[in-house]
Coordinates of C-alpha atoms in Angstrom, one line a residue:
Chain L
X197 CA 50.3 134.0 131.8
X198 CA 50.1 137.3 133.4
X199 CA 51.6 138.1 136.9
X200 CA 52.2 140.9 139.5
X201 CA 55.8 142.8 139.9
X202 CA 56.9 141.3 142.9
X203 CA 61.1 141.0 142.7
X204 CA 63.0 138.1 143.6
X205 CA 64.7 140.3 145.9
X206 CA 66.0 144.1 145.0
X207 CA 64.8 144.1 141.6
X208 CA 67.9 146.3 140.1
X209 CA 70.1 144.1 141.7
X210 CA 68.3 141.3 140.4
X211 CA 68.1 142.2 136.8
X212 CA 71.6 143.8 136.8
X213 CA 73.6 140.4 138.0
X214 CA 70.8 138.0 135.8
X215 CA 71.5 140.3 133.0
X216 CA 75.7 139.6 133.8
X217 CA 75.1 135.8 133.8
X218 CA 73.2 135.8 130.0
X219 CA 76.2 137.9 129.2
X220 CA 78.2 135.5 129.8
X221 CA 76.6 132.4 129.0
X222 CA 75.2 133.7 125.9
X223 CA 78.8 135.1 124.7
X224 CA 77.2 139.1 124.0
X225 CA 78.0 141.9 124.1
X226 CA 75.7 143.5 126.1
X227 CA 72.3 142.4 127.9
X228 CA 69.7 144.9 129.1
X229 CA 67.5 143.3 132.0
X230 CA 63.5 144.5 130.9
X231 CA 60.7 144.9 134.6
X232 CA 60.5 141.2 136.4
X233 CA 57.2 140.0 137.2
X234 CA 56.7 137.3 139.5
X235 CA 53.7 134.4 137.3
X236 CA 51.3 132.9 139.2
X237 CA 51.4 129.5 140.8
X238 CA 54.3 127.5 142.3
X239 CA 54.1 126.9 146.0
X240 CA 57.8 125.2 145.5
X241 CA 59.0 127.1 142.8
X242 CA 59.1 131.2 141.7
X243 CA 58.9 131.6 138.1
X244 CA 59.5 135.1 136.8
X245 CA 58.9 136.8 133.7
X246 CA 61.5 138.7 132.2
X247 CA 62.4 140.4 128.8
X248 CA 66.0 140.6 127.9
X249 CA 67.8 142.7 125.3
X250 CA 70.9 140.9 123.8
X251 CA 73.0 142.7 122.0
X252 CA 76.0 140.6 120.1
X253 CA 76.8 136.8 120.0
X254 CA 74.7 134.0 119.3
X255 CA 71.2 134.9 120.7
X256 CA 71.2 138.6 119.7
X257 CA 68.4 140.5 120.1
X258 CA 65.0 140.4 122.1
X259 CA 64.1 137.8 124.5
X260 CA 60.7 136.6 126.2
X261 CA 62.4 134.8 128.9
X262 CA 61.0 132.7 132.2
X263 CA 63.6 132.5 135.4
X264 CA 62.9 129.9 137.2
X265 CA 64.3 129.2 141.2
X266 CA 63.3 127.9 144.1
X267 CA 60.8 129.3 146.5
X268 CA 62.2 130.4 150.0
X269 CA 60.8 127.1 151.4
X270 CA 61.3 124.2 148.9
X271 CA 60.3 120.8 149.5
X272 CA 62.6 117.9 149.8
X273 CA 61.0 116.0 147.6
X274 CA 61.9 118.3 144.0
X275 CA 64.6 118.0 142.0
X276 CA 67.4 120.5 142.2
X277 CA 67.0 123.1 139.7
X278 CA 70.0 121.9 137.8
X279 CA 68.6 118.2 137.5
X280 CA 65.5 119.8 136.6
X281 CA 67.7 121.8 133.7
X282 CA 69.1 118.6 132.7
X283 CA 65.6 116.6 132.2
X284 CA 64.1 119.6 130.8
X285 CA 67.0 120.0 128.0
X286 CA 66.5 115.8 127.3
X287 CA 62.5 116.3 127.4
X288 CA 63.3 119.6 124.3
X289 CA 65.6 117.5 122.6
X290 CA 63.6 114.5 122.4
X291 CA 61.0 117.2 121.0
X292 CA 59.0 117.3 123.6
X293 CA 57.0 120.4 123.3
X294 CA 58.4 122.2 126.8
X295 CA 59.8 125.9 127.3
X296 CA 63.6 126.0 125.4
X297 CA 66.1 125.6 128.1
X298 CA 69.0 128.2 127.8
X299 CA 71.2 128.9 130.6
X300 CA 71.3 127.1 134.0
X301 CA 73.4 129.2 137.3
X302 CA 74.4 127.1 140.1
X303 CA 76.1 129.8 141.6
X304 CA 74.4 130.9 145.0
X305 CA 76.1 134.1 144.8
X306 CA 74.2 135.8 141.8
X307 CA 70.4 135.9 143.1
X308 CA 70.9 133.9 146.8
X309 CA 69.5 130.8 144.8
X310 CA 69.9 128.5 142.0
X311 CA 68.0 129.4 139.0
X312 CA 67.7 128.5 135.3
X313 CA 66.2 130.2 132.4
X314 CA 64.1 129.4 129.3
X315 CA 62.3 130.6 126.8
X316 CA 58.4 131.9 128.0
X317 CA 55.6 130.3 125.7
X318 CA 52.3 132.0 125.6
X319 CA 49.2 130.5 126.9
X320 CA 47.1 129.6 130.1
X321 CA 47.8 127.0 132.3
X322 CA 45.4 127.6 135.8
X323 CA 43.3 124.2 135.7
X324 CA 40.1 126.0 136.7
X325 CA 40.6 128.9 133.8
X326 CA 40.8 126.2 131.1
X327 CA 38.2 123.9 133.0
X328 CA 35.6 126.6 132.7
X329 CA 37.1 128.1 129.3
X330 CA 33.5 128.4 127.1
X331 CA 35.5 128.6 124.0
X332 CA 37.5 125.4 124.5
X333 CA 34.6 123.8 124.2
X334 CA 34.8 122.6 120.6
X335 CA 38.6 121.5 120.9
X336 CA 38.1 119.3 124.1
X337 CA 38.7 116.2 122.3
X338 CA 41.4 117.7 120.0
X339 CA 43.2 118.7 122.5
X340 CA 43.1 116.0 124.9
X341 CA 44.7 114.2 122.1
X342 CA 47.4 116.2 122.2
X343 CA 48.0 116.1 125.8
X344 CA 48.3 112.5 125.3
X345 CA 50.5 112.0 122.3
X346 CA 52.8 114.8 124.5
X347 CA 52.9 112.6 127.3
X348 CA 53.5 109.4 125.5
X349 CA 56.4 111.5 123.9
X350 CA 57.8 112.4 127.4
X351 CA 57.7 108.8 128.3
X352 CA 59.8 107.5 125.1
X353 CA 62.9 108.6 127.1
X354 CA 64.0 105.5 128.9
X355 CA 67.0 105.3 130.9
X356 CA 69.8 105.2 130.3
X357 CA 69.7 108.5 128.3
X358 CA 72.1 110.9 127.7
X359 CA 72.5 113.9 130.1
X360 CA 69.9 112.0 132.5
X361 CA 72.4 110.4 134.6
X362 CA 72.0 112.7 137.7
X363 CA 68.2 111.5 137.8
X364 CA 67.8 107.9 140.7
X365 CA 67.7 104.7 139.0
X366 CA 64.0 103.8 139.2
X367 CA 63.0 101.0 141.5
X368 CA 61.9 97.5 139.7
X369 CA 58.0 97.9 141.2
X370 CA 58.2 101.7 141.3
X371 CA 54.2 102.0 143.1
X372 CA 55.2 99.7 145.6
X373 CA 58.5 101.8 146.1
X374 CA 55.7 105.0 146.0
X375 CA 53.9 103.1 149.1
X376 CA 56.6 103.2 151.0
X377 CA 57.5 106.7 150.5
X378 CA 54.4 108.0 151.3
X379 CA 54.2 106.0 154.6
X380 CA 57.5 107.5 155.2
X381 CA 56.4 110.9 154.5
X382 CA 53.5 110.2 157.1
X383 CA 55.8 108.6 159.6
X384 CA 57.5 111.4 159.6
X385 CA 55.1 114.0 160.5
X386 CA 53.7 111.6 163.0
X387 CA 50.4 111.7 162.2
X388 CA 47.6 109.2 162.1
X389 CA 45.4 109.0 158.9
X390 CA 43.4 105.3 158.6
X391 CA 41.6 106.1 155.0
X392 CA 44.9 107.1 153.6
X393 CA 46.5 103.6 155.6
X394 CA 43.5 102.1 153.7
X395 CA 44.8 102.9 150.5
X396 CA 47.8 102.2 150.8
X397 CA 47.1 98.8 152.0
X398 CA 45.5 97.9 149.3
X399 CA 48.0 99.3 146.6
X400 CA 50.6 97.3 148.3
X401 CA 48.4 94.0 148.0
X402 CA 47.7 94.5 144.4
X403 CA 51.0 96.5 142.7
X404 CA 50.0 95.7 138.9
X405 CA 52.2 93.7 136.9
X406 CA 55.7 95.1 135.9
X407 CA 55.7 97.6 133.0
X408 CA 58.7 99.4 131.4
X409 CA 60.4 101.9 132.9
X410 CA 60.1 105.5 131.4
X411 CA 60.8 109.1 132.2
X412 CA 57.6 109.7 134.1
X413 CA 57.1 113.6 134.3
X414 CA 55.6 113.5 138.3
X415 CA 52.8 116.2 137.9
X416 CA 51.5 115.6 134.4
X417 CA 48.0 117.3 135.2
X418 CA 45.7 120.2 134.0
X419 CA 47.4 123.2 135.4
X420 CA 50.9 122.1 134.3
X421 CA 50.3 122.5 130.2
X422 CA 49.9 125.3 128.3
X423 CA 47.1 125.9 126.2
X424 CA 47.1 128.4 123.3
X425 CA 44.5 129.3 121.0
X426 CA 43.0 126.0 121.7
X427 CA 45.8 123.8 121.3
X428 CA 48.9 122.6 123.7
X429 CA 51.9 125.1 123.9
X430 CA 54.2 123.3 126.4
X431 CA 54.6 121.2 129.4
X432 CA 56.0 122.6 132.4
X433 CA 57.2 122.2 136.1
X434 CA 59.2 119.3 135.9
X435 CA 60.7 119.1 139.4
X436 CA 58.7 116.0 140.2
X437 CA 60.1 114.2 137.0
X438 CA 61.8 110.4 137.9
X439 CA 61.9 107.5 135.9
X440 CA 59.3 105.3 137.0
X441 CA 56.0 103.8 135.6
X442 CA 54.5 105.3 132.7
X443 CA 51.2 104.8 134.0
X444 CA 51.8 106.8 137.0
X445 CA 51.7 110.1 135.0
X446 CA 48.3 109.0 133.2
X447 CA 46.8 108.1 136.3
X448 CA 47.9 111.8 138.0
X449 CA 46.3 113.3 134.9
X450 CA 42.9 111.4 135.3
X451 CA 42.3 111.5 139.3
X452 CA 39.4 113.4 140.8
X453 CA 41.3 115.6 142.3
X454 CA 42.6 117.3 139.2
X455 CA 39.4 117.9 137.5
X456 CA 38.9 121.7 139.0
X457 CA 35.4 121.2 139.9
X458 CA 34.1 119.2 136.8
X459 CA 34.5 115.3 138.2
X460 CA 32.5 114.6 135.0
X461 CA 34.9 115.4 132.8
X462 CA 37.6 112.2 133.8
X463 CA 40.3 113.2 132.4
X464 CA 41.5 116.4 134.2
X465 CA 38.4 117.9 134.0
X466 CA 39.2 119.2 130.6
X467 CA 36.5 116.2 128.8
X468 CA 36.3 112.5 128.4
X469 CA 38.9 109.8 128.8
X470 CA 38.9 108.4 125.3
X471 CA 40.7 111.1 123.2
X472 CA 43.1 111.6 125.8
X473 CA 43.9 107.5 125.7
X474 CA 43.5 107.5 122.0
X475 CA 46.3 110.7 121.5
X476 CA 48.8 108.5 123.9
X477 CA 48.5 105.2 122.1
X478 CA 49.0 107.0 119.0
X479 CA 52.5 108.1 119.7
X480 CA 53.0 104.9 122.3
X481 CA 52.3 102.6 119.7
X482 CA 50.6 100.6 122.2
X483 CA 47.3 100.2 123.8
X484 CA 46.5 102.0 127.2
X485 CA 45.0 99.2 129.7
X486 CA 42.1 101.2 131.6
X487 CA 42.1 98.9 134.5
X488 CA 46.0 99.9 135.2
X489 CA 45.1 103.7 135.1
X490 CA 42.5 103.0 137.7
X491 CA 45.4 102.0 140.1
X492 CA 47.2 105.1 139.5
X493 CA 44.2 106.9 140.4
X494 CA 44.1 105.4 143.9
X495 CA 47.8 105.9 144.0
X496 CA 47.2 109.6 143.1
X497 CA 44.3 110.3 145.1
X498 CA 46.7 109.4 148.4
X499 CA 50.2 110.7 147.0
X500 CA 48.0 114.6 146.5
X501 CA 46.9 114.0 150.4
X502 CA 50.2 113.2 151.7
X503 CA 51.1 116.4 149.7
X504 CA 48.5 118.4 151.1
X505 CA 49.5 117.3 154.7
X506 CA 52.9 117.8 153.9
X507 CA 51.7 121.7 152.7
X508 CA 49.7 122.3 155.8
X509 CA 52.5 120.5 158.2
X510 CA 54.6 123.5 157.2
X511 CA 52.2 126.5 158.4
X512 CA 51.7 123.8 162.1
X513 CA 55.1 123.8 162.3
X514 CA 55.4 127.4 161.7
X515 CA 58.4 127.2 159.1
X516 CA 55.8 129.6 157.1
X517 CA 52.6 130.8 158.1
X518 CA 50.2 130.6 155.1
X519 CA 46.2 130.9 154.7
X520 CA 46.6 129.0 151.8
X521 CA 48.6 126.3 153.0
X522 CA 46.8 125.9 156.3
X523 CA 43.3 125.4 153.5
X524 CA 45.5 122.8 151.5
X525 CA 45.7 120.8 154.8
X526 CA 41.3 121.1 154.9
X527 CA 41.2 119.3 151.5
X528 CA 42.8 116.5 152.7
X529 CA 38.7 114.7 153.4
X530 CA 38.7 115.4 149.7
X531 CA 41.0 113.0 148.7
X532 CA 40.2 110.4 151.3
X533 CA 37.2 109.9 149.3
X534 CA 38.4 109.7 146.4
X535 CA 40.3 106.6 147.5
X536 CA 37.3 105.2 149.0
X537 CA 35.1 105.8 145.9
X538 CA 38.1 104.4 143.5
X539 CA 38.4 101.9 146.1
X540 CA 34.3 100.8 145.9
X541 CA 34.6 101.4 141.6
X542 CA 37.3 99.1 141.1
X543 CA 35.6 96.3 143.7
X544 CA 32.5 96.5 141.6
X545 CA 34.3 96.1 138.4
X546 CA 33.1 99.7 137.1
X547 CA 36.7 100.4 136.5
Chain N
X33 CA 30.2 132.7 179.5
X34 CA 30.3 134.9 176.5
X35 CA 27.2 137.4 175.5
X36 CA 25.7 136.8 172.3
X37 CA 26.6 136.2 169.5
X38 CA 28.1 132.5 169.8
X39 CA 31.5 132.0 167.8
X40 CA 29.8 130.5 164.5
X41 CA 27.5 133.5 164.4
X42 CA 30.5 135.7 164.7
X43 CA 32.3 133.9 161.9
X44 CA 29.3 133.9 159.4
X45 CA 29.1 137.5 159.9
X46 CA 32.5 138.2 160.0
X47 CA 32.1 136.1 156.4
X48 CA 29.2 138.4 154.6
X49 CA 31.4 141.9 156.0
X50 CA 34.5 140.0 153.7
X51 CA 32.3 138.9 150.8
X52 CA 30.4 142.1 151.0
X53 CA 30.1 143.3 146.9
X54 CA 31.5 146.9 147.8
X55 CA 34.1 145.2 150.2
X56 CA 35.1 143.3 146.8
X57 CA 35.0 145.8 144.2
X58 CA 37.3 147.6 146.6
X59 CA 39.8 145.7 146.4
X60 CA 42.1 144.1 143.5
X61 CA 42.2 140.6 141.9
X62 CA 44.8 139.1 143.5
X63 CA 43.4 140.6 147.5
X64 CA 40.0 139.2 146.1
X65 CA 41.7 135.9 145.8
X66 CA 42.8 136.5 148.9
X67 CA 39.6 137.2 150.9
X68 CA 37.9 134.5 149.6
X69 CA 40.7 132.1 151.1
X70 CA 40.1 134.0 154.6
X71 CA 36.0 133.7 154.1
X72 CA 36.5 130.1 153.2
X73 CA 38.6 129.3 156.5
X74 CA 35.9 131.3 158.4
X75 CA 33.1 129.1 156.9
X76 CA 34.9 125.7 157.7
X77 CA 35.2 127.3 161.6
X78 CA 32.3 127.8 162.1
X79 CA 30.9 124.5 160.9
X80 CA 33.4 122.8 162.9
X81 CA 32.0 124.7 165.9
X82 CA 28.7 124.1 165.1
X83 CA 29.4 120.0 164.8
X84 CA 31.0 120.3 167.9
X85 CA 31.5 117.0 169.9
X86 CA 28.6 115.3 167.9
X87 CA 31.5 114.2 165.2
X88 CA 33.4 112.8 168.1
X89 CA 31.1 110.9 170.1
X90 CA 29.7 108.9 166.5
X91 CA 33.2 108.3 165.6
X92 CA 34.2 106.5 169.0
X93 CA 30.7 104.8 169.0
X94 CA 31.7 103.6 165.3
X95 CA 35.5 102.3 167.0
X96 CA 33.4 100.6 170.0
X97 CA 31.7 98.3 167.1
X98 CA 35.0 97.5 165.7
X99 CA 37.0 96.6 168.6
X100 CA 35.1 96.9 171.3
X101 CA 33.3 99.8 174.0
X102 CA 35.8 98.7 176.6
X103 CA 38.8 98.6 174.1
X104 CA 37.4 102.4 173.2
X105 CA 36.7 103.2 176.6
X106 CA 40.5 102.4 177.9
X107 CA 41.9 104.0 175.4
X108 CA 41.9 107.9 177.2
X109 CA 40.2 109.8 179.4
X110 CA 38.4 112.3 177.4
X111 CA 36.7 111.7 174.0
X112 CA 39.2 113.7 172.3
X113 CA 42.3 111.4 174.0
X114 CA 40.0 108.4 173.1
X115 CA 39.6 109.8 169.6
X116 CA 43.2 110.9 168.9
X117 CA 44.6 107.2 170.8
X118 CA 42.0 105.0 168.9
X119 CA 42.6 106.5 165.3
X120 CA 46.7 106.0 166.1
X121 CA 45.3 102.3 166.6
X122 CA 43.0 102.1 163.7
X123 CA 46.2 103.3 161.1
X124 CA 48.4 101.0 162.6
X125 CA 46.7 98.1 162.3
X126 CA 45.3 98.6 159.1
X127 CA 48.8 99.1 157.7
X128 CA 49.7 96.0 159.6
X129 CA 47.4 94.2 157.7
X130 CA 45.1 93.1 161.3
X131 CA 42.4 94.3 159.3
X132 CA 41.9 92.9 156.1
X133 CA 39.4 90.5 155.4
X134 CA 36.6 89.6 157.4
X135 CA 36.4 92.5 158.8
X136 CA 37.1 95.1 156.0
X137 CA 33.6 95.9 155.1
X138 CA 32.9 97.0 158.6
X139 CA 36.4 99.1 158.5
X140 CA 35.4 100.8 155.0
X141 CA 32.0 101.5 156.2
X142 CA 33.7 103.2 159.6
X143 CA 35.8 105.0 157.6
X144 CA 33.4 106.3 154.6
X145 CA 31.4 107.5 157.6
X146 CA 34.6 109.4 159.2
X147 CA 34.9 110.8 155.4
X148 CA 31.4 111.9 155.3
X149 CA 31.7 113.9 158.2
X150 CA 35.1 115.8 158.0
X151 CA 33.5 116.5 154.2
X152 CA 30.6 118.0 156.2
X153 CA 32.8 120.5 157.8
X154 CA 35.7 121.4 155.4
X155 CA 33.8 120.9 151.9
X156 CA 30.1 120.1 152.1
X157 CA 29.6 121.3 148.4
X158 CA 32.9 118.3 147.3
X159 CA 30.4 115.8 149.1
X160 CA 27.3 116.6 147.4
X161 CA 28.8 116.7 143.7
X162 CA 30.1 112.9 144.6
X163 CA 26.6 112.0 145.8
X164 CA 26.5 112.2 148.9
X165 CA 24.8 113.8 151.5
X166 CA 25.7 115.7 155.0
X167 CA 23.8 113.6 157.1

């Protein structure tokens, strides 16, 4: 992970009252605030590297740290950075491998916004840096293994669980409940889009038979893990997380429009379904039905549109003028056929 | 109206001078990134200028075998209003459910052909690696 120095705000002021808060909450001494460095990615979220000296109490001495907050303009549909604490200290305990959660600040007054920190993991998480990685090449399979047993891990917390009680009861057919938000997400920004309609439709005449309900992570996709010398570091940005259907997150992970460029490889772009199944139903204990995961894609393929319109409907609206939203808003045709292709797969029995 | 060159000829030039090897090396990674977004926006302009109406008129012509030329024709009094009005239609009622079966082949087939055509414009190289072509 590398980034630029770009402060939260003033960057003395930054580090000095961050560097008060681990004081406090770590019990020391004394806490000296290294240069913060904004990482790359997070159109919701700012993550910031940060290196702290901790002198006395229980975490003495140096720290590779990550603060996480919310961008100026977060989206209504994340968690709050405190729920997000929570599910990320029950995903570590459950020994899940994720970034160690430390200390979590409510308090508006320190920065101007909620923020949390944890520990920083090394590794490379930009989808089209791993998709395109040479050297990976050998450890495809390997480690879309692991990417599977991690997720199957993530989904053996079922509510109720401990410390997860902030997080909304899950609804009993959570992709029809999915339908409906997304129509009301498009409802709301009153605009007219048949092929996603389309989808939709259809996922609401054939919501797949009840499964249990799990800790789904929300955005369980290349880009989102960490890979380190070949192998899976840790799962990050949780602020989708919900409990819901398990098969929602292996669907997200396998839709075209997570494969950075390589639809060949199906599952996110990183190699071939099969491992990736195989590492999940070796922690799950159960099989994987592919015909279930094909739903999810279709589900996926119009949740990432709504998204994307959702993106670009903030730069029309001008709540924040952005290049880079107003492209997100020009791959929306993208996705549309993606449904339409899942759509014509599943009809012909080729998924 | 305007002398020479036309908008998309502006835009593609406007695209090399950004993508321009010594305009790159100039500049670092992260502006890079950067000017590749602007190029990218410039190059979806200018095809969108060069469709012009063309998308609009097959599109309406597509709606007038669904529900009808006259139905089409009512529904505004320019192609875009016709456009814009029919495609509020075409969600609602295939949300409502007016269009399933008999007649969702002919939908699906209206709306792979809607696909194909915004794909044209925003990401011709996304339709290509799925098979298809621009038309």
């Amino acid at each position: 992970m590398s980034g630029s120095t770009v402060p939260v705000g003033d960057d003395e002021v930054t580090a000095r009252a961050v560097g008060a808060f681990i004081a406090e909450a770590a019990g020391a001494d004394e806490v000296e605030i290294g240069a913060i460095s904004r990482l790359a990615g997070g159109a919701v979220q700012e993550n910031y590297a940060l290196d702290a000296r901790i002198v006395g109490g229980g975490h003495h001495g140096e720290h590779q740290l990550v603060l996480r907050t919310d961008a100026p303009s977060a989206v209504a549909t994340s968690l709050p950075r405190a729920t997000e604490f929570a599910v990320l200290q029950a995903a570590f305990e459950a020994g899940v491998k994720v970034p160690e959660p430390l200390w979590s600040c409510d308090d508006r007054a320190l920065i101007g916004r909620p923020f949390y920190l944890m520990r920083r993991l090394p590794g490379v998480a930009a989808g089209h840096r791993l998709v395109r990685d040479r050297a990976l090449d050998p450890r495809r399979d390997a480690l879309l293994s692991s990417v599977g047993a991690e997720l199957a891990r993530i989904h053996r917390i079922r509510p109720p669980w401990p410390g997860l009680e902030e997080l909304e009861e899950s609804p009993p057919v959570p992709a029809l409940a999915r339908v409906e938000e997304l129509r009301a997400h498009l409802d709301r920004m009153g605009t007219a889009q048949p092929v996603l309609e389309w989808g939709l439709r259809w996922l609401e005449r054939h919501p797949p038979p009840i499964e249990e309900i799990v800790l789904t992570h929300g955005d369980y996709r290349t880009g989102n893990y960490l890979v380190h010398d070949g192998t899976l570091s840790g799962v990050l940005d949780w602020e989708f997380a919900r409990f819901g259907d398990a098969y929602e997150d292996l669907g997200w992970l396998c839709a075209r429009c997570w494969r950075f460029g390589r639809l060949d490889r199906e599952a996110g772009g990183m190699g071939d379904r099969e491992p990736f199944y195989r590492g999940y139903e070796a922690v799950a204990g159960r099989p994987v039905d592919r015909h279930r995961v094909a739903y999810f894609e279709v589900l996926a393929a119009v949740r990432w549109a709504v998204i994307a319109l959702m993106q670009a409907d903030r730069h029309l609206r001008g709540e924040q003028s952005s290049l880079e939203l107003a492209l997100t808003g020009r791959m929306v045709p993208e996705m549309e056929l993606d449904v339409l292709l899942e759509l014509d797969a599943i009809r012909t029995g080729a998924r | 109206m305007h002398p020479r060159p036309d908008a998309p000829a502006l835009l593609d030039v406007a695209r090399e001078t950004l993508l321009d090897e010594e305009t790159l090396a100039a500049v670092p990674d992260a502006v890079r990134y950067r000017l590749r977004m602007a190029a990218n926006a410039m190059a979806i302009a200018a095809r969108e200028v060069r469709a012009g109406d063309a998308d609009v008129e097959r599109h309406l012509a597509l709606l007038g075998d669904l529900y009808g030329a006259d139905v089409v024709e009512a529904a505004g009094r320019t192609p875009a209003e016709r456009a814009s009005a029919m495609q509020r239609r075409l969600a609602r009622d295939i949300r409502d459910g007016v269009l399933d079966g008999a007649c969702a082949p002919g939908v699906r087939a209206l709306l792979l052909e809607q696909v194909r055509r915004r794909l044209a414009v925003s990401n011709p190289r996304h339709l290509r690696a799925s098979g298809l072509d621009e038309g």
